[in-house]
Structure formats: structure tokens, C-alpha cells
Amino acid sequence: MRDAVGGAGQSGAPELPDPASAGARRVLLASEGREFPKRAVDYAARFGVPVHVFSVARVWGTSLGFPNPGLLPTRREWDEQRKLVTTAVKALRKRGVEADGHVLGTRKATKRIVGEADRLGCDVIVMAADPPRGRLVGDFMWSQEPYRVRRRAKVRVYLVLAK
């Protein structure tokens, strides 16, 4: 089940559905490496159920089919992602929502995000997203990862426009 992109007060963007009517038991607030905007954190908190915050530290590829240390996330990139997750978890807890989180490194963010939702038993995935691009161009852009998650996921995916 897929749901529309939304963003309150944005022209051309449909409104996100009311979280109270979703009947979710657990929410995954996910990111392909971008910062969690306040709007996405607020929307995830409105479900009133436990939220797991998940972010991806991007692995840039392989060399001759083997992992190459030069292509793995640097210590600074890992620390940045951990800081983003920690900040989102604190913001959710401040709103009285039970929250936890972690970071994983991968080249396949879509597969990992969908897999984490399945593994954790999440009914809903909330992600921040840039405005959609054409599918041909979007398939080559890391910033269009939320749309790939929405196409692949078997649970409801709510995309909150980042700007």
C-alpha cells in the first residue's frame, strides 16, 4: 500500500493523511542519509506509537567485487549519521514518544530500509523526500531513494516533502 507525497501548506503537494486513522503499531522514521526535518519528526510523533529511527551511511561501491576500504563510509560520515539519528530520537522522546534508532552502512538503501521495516514489524515508514523527478532521471539520483522505497515497500510509506 503506497500513500501520496505530502507537505502541509505546499502548493501542488497533497496533504498527508491523519496519523490517528492509520492504526499503526510501530513506525519507522527512515533516511537515506539526509537530515530528519522537523516536519518528518513531527509527523512520525503524531502516530502516538513507538518509533524506530533508521539512517543509512552510504557505501560507495565495490572494487573488483570486493569491499574496498576507500569506498566505505568514513568515521566522520558514520558520526554524522549517528548524530542525525540521536537528534531525531531526542526530539521524539521530548514529545513523549517511545523511540530508539541505529545506523547501517549499505549500497542498497531501499532494500535495507524496507528490510528494517519488515524486521522490526513496522506498519508505516515515514521519510523526508525531495520533490519527485521523472522516473528515468530519478533512478540515477540518490535523493530520489524515498520514491524507490515507496515503490518497493509492502507497508504504507508516507513521504514528507523536505522543503
PDB file of C-alpha atoms in Angstrom:
ATOM      1  CA  MET A   1       0.000   0.000   0.000  1.00  0.00           C
ATOM      2  CA  ARG A   2       1.510   3.326  -1.041  1.00  0.00           C
ATOM      3  CA  ASP A   3       0.493   6.809   0.002  1.00  0.00           C
ATOM      4  CA  ALA A   4       0.970  10.171  -1.603  1.00  0.00           C
ATOM      5  CA  VAL A   5       3.760  12.591  -1.003  1.00  0.00           C
ATOM      6  CA  GLY A   6       2.641  15.369   1.264  1.00  0.00           C
ATOM      7  CA  GLY A   7       3.662  18.547   2.893  1.00  0.00           C
ATOM      8  CA  ALA A   8       1.455  20.891   4.824  1.00  0.00           C
ATOM      9  CA  GLY A   9       0.904  24.197   3.094  1.00  0.00           C
ATOM     10  CA  GLN A  10       2.827  23.345  -0.057  1.00  0.00           C
ATOM     11  CA  SER A  11       1.284  24.151  -3.366  1.00  0.00           C
ATOM     12  CA  GLY A  12       0.758  21.097  -5.520  1.00  0.00           C
ATOM     13  CA  ALA A  13       1.528  18.642  -2.707  1.00  0.00           C
ATOM     14  CA  PRO A  14      -1.384  16.662  -1.294  1.00  0.00           C
ATOM     15  CA  GLU A  15      -1.927  16.752   2.441  1.00  0.00           C
ATOM     16  CA  LEU A  16      -0.639  13.789   4.400  1.00  0.00           C
ATOM     17  CA  PRO A  17      -3.366  11.620   5.933  1.00  0.00           C
ATOM     18  CA  ASP A  18      -4.176  11.955   9.613  1.00  0.00           C
ATOM     19  CA  PRO A  19      -1.887   9.544  11.519  1.00  0.00           C
ATOM     20  CA  ALA A  20      -4.614   8.777  14.058  1.00  0.00           C
ATOM     21  CA  SER A  21      -6.627   6.985  11.367  1.00  0.00           C
ATOM     22  CA  ALA A  22      -3.673   4.828  10.252  1.00  0.00           C
ATOM     23  CA  GLY A  23      -3.963   2.257  13.046  1.00  0.00           C
ATOM     24  CA  ALA A  24      -0.182   1.755  13.139  1.00  0.00           C
ATOM     25  CA  ARG A  25       1.511  -0.203  15.920  1.00  0.00           C
ATOM     26  CA  ARG A  26       5.108   0.828  15.121  1.00  0.00           C
ATOM     27  CA  VAL A  27       6.618   3.462  12.818  1.00  0.00           C
ATOM     28  CA  LEU A  28       9.970   3.502  11.038  1.00  0.00           C
ATOM     29  CA  LEU A  29      11.323   7.030  10.546  1.00  0.00           C
ATOM     30  CA  ALA A  30      13.945   6.405   7.874  1.00  0.00           C
ATOM     31  CA  SER A  31      16.533   8.368   5.955  1.00  0.00           C
ATOM     32  CA  GLU A  32      18.869   7.546   3.105  1.00  0.00           C
ATOM     33  CA  GLY A  33      21.427   9.792   4.774  1.00  0.00           C
ATOM     34  CA  ARG A  34      19.727  13.171   4.806  1.00  0.00           C
ATOM     35  CA  GLU A  35      18.863  15.113   7.947  1.00  0.00           C
ATOM     36  CA  PHE A  36      15.490  14.366   9.517  1.00  0.00           C
ATOM     37  CA  PRO A  37      13.487  17.579   9.012  1.00  0.00           C
ATOM     38  CA  LYS A  38      11.299  18.806  11.863  1.00  0.00           C
ATOM     39  CA  ARG A  39       8.194  18.216   9.732  1.00  0.00           C
ATOM     40  CA  ALA A  40       9.009  14.492   9.306  1.00  0.00           C
ATOM     41  CA  VAL A  41       9.810  14.016  13.004  1.00  0.00           C
ATOM     42  CA  ASP A  42       6.576  15.793  13.969  1.00  0.00           C
ATOM     43  CA  TYR A  43       4.550  13.640  11.578  1.00  0.00           C
ATOM     44  CA  ALA A  44       6.084  10.403  12.931  1.00  0.00           C
ATOM     45  CA  ALA A  45       5.381  11.549  16.511  1.00  0.00           C
ATOM     46  CA  ARG A  46       1.701  12.180  15.704  1.00  0.00           C
ATOM     47  CA  PHE A  47       1.118   8.425  15.249  1.00  0.00           C
ATOM     48  CA  GLY A  48       1.418   8.051  19.026  1.00  0.00           C
ATOM     49  CA  VAL A  49       3.173   4.673  18.790  1.00  0.00           C
ATOM     50  CA  PRO A  50       6.819   3.624  19.250  1.00  0.00           C
ATOM     51  CA  VAL A  51       9.121   4.982  16.523  1.00  0.00           C
ATOM     52  CA  HIS A  52      12.371   3.443  15.340  1.00  0.00           C
ATOM     53  CA  VAL A  53      14.725   5.949  13.701  1.00  0.00           C
ATOM     54  CA  PHE A  54      16.958   4.480  10.987  1.00  0.00           C
ATOM     55  CA  SER A  55      19.562   6.062   8.752  1.00  0.00           C
ATOM     56  CA  VAL A  56      21.932   4.774   6.095  1.00  0.00           C
ATOM     57  CA  ALA A  57      25.642   5.521   5.912  1.00  0.00           C
ATOM     58  CA  ARG A  58      26.306   5.243   2.210  1.00  0.00           C
ATOM     59  CA  VAL A  59      28.805   2.669   0.933  1.00  0.00           C
ATOM     60  CA  TRP A  60      30.034   3.944  -2.403  1.00  0.00           C
ATOM     61  CA  GLY A  61      30.541   0.585  -4.129  1.00  0.00           C
ATOM     62  CA  THR A  62      32.967  -2.279  -4.517  1.00  0.00           C
ATOM     63  CA  SER A  63      36.265  -2.731  -6.266  1.00  0.00           C
ATOM     64  CA  LEU A  64      36.539  -5.892  -8.376  1.00  0.00           C
ATOM     65  CA  GLY A  65      33.599  -7.333  -6.472  1.00  0.00           C
ATOM     66  CA  PHE A  66      35.210  -6.921  -3.048  1.00  0.00           C
ATOM     67  CA  PRO A  67      34.570  -4.250  -0.434  1.00  0.00           C
ATOM     68  CA  ASN A  68      37.229  -1.575  -0.678  1.00  0.00           C
ATOM     69  CA  PRO A  69      38.095   0.482   2.426  1.00  0.00           C
ATOM     70  CA  GLY A  70      38.277   3.630   0.297  1.00  0.00           C
ATOM     71  CA  LEU A  71      34.620   3.169  -0.673  1.00  0.00           C
ATOM     72  CA  LEU A  72      33.281   2.570   2.848  1.00  0.00           C
ATOM     73  CA  PRO A  73      31.844   5.402   4.952  1.00  0.00           C
ATOM     74  CA  THR A  74      34.495   7.394   6.787  1.00  0.00           C
ATOM     75  CA  ARG A  75      34.484   7.810  10.547  1.00  0.00           C
ATOM     76  CA  ARG A  76      33.148  11.361  10.027  1.00  0.00           C
ATOM     77  CA  GLU A  77      30.257  10.069   7.863  1.00  0.00           C
ATOM     78  CA  TRP A  78      29.366   7.443  10.499  1.00  0.00           C
ATOM     79  CA  ASP A  79      29.452  10.113  13.223  1.00  0.00           C
ATOM     80  CA  GLU A  80      27.247  12.454  11.157  1.00  0.00           C
ATOM     81  CA  GLN A  81      24.621   9.748  10.681  1.00  0.00           C
ATOM     82  CA  ARG A  82      24.710   8.767  14.360  1.00  0.00           C
ATOM     83  CA  LYS A  83      24.247  12.419  15.311  1.00  0.00           C
ATOM     84  CA  LEU A  84      21.228  12.737  12.963  1.00  0.00           C
ATOM     85  CA  VAL A  85      19.617   9.632  14.488  1.00  0.00           C
ATOM     86  CA  THR A  86      20.359  10.754  18.048  1.00  0.00           C
ATOM     87  CA  THR A  87      18.874  14.190  17.393  1.00  0.00           C
ATOM     88  CA  ALA A  88      15.677  12.683  15.933  1.00  0.00           C
ATOM     89  CA  VAL A  89      15.348  10.199  18.831  1.00  0.00           C
ATOM     90  CA  LYS A  90      15.733  13.022  21.380  1.00  0.00           C
ATOM     91  CA  ALA A  91      13.123  15.130  19.553  1.00  0.00           C
ATOM     92  CA  LEU A  92      10.664  12.214  19.571  1.00  0.00           C
ATOM     93  CA  ARG A  93      11.257  11.452  23.264  1.00  0.00           C
ATOM     94  CA  LYS A  94      10.773  15.138  24.063  1.00  0.00           C
ATOM     95  CA  ARG A  95       7.276  14.778  22.545  1.00  0.00           C
ATOM     96  CA  GLY A  96       6.596  11.777  24.804  1.00  0.00           C
ATOM     97  CA  VAL A  97       7.071   9.138  22.089  1.00  0.00           C
ATOM     98  CA  GLU A  98       8.989   5.941  22.786  1.00  0.00           C
ATOM     99  CA  ALA A  99      11.907   5.998  20.328  1.00  0.00           C
ATOM    100  CA  ASP A 100      15.173   4.268  19.526  1.00  0.00           C
ATOM    101  CA  GLY A 101      17.413   4.160  16.481  1.00  0.00           C
ATOM    102  CA  HIS A 102      20.506   2.992  14.679  1.00  0.00           C
ATOM    103  CA  VAL A 103      22.645   3.448  11.563  1.00  0.00           C
ATOM    104  CA  LEU A 104      23.707   0.859   8.986  1.00  0.00           C
ATOM    105  CA  GLY A 105      26.129   1.106   6.091  1.00  0.00           C
ATOM    106  CA  THR A 106      24.937  -0.160   2.706  1.00  0.00           C
ATOM    107  CA  ARG A 107      24.988   0.458  -1.025  1.00  0.00           C
ATOM    108  CA  LYS A 108      21.327  -0.546  -1.325  1.00  0.00           C
ATOM    109  CA  ALA A 109      19.422   1.888   0.871  1.00  0.00           C
ATOM    110  CA  THR A 110      15.981   0.929  -0.449  1.00  0.00           C
ATOM    111  CA  LYS A 111      16.484  -2.749   0.293  1.00  0.00           C
ATOM    112  CA  ARG A 112      17.823  -2.036   3.803  1.00  0.00           C
ATOM    113  CA  ILE A 113      15.046   0.405   4.725  1.00  0.00           C
ATOM    114  CA  VAL A 114      12.318  -1.972   3.555  1.00  0.00           C
ATOM    115  CA  GLY A 115      14.118  -4.866   5.287  1.00  0.00           C
ATOM    116  CA  GLU A 116      14.352  -2.939   8.576  1.00  0.00           C
ATOM    117  CA  ALA A 117      10.631  -2.171   8.445  1.00  0.00           C
ATOM    118  CA  ASP A 118       9.906  -5.890   7.993  1.00  0.00           C
ATOM    119  CA  ARG A 119      12.410  -6.984  10.652  1.00  0.00           C
ATOM    120  CA  LEU A 120      11.065  -4.538  13.242  1.00  0.00           C
ATOM    121  CA  GLY A 121       7.399  -5.182  12.447  1.00  0.00           C
ATOM    122  CA  CYS A 122       6.700  -1.601  11.394  1.00  0.00           C
ATOM    123  CA  ASP A 123       3.334  -0.853   9.783  1.00  0.00           C
ATOM    124  CA  VAL A 124       4.377   2.543   8.442  1.00  0.00           C
ATOM    125  CA  ILE A 125       7.524   4.122   7.018  1.00  0.00           C
ATOM    126  CA  VAL A 126       7.926   7.906   7.205  1.00  0.00           C
ATOM    127  CA  MET A 127      10.667   9.543   5.134  1.00  0.00           C
ATOM    128  CA  ALA A 128      11.627  13.046   4.085  1.00  0.00           C
ATOM    129  CA  ALA A 129      11.731  13.470   0.318  1.00  0.00           C
ATOM    130  CA  ASP A 130      12.735  15.963  -2.324  1.00  0.00           C
ATOM    131  CA  PRO A 131      10.123  16.811  -4.951  1.00  0.00           C
ATOM    132  CA  PRO A 132       9.704  13.882  -7.346  1.00  0.00           C
ATOM    133  CA  ARG A 133      11.695  13.781 -10.573  1.00  0.00           C
ATOM    134  CA  GLY A 134      10.944  11.785 -13.686  1.00  0.00           C
ATOM    135  CA  ARG A 135      11.463   8.086 -13.108  1.00  0.00           C
ATOM    136  CA  LEU A 136      14.213   7.763 -15.727  1.00  0.00           C
ATOM    137  CA  VAL A 137      16.270  10.587 -14.221  1.00  0.00           C
ATOM    138  CA  GLY A 138      15.221   9.770 -10.651  1.00  0.00           C
ATOM    139  CA  ASP A 139      16.608   6.229 -10.831  1.00  0.00           C
ATOM    140  CA  PHE A 140      20.101   7.705 -11.066  1.00  0.00           C
ATOM    141  CA  MET A 141      19.710  10.119  -8.148  1.00  0.00           C
ATOM    142  CA  TRP A 142      20.393   9.195  -4.511  1.00  0.00           C
ATOM    143  CA  SER A 143      17.975  11.950  -3.418  1.00  0.00           C
ATOM    144  CA  GLN A 144      15.092  10.028  -5.047  1.00  0.00           C
ATOM    145  CA  GLU A 145      15.599   6.998  -2.775  1.00  0.00           C
ATOM    146  CA  PRO A 146      12.356   7.653  -0.819  1.00  0.00           C
ATOM    147  CA  TYR A 147      10.340   7.117  -4.007  1.00  0.00           C
ATOM    148  CA  ARG A 148      12.095   3.804  -4.626  1.00  0.00           C
ATOM    149  CA  VAL A 149      11.258   2.801  -1.024  1.00  0.00           C
ATOM    150  CA  ARG A 150       7.616   3.708  -1.639  1.00  0.00           C
ATOM    151  CA  ARG A 151       7.519   1.566  -4.808  1.00  0.00           C
ATOM    152  CA  ARG A 152       9.136  -1.450  -3.147  1.00  0.00           C
ATOM    153  CA  ALA A 153       7.626  -1.460   0.347  1.00  0.00           C
ATOM    154  CA  LYS A 154       4.679  -3.657   1.273  1.00  0.00           C
ATOM    155  CA  VAL A 155       3.684  -1.308   4.107  1.00  0.00           C
ATOM    156  CA  ARG A 156       2.350   2.250   3.952  1.00  0.00           C
ATOM    157  CA  VAL A 157       5.014   4.816   3.108  1.00  0.00           C
ATOM    158  CA  TYR A 158       4.415   8.493   3.858  1.00  0.00           C
ATOM    159  CA  LEU A 159       6.825  10.902   2.200  1.00  0.00           C
ATOM    160  CA  VAL A 160       7.108  14.324   3.778  1.00  0.00           C
ATOM    161  CA  LEU A 161       8.485  16.974   1.457  1.00  0.00           C
ATOM    162  CA  ALA A 162      11.716  18.204   2.995  1.00  0.00           C
ATOM    163  CA  LYS A 163      11.249  21.822   1.943  1.00  0.00           C
TER     164      LYS A 163
END
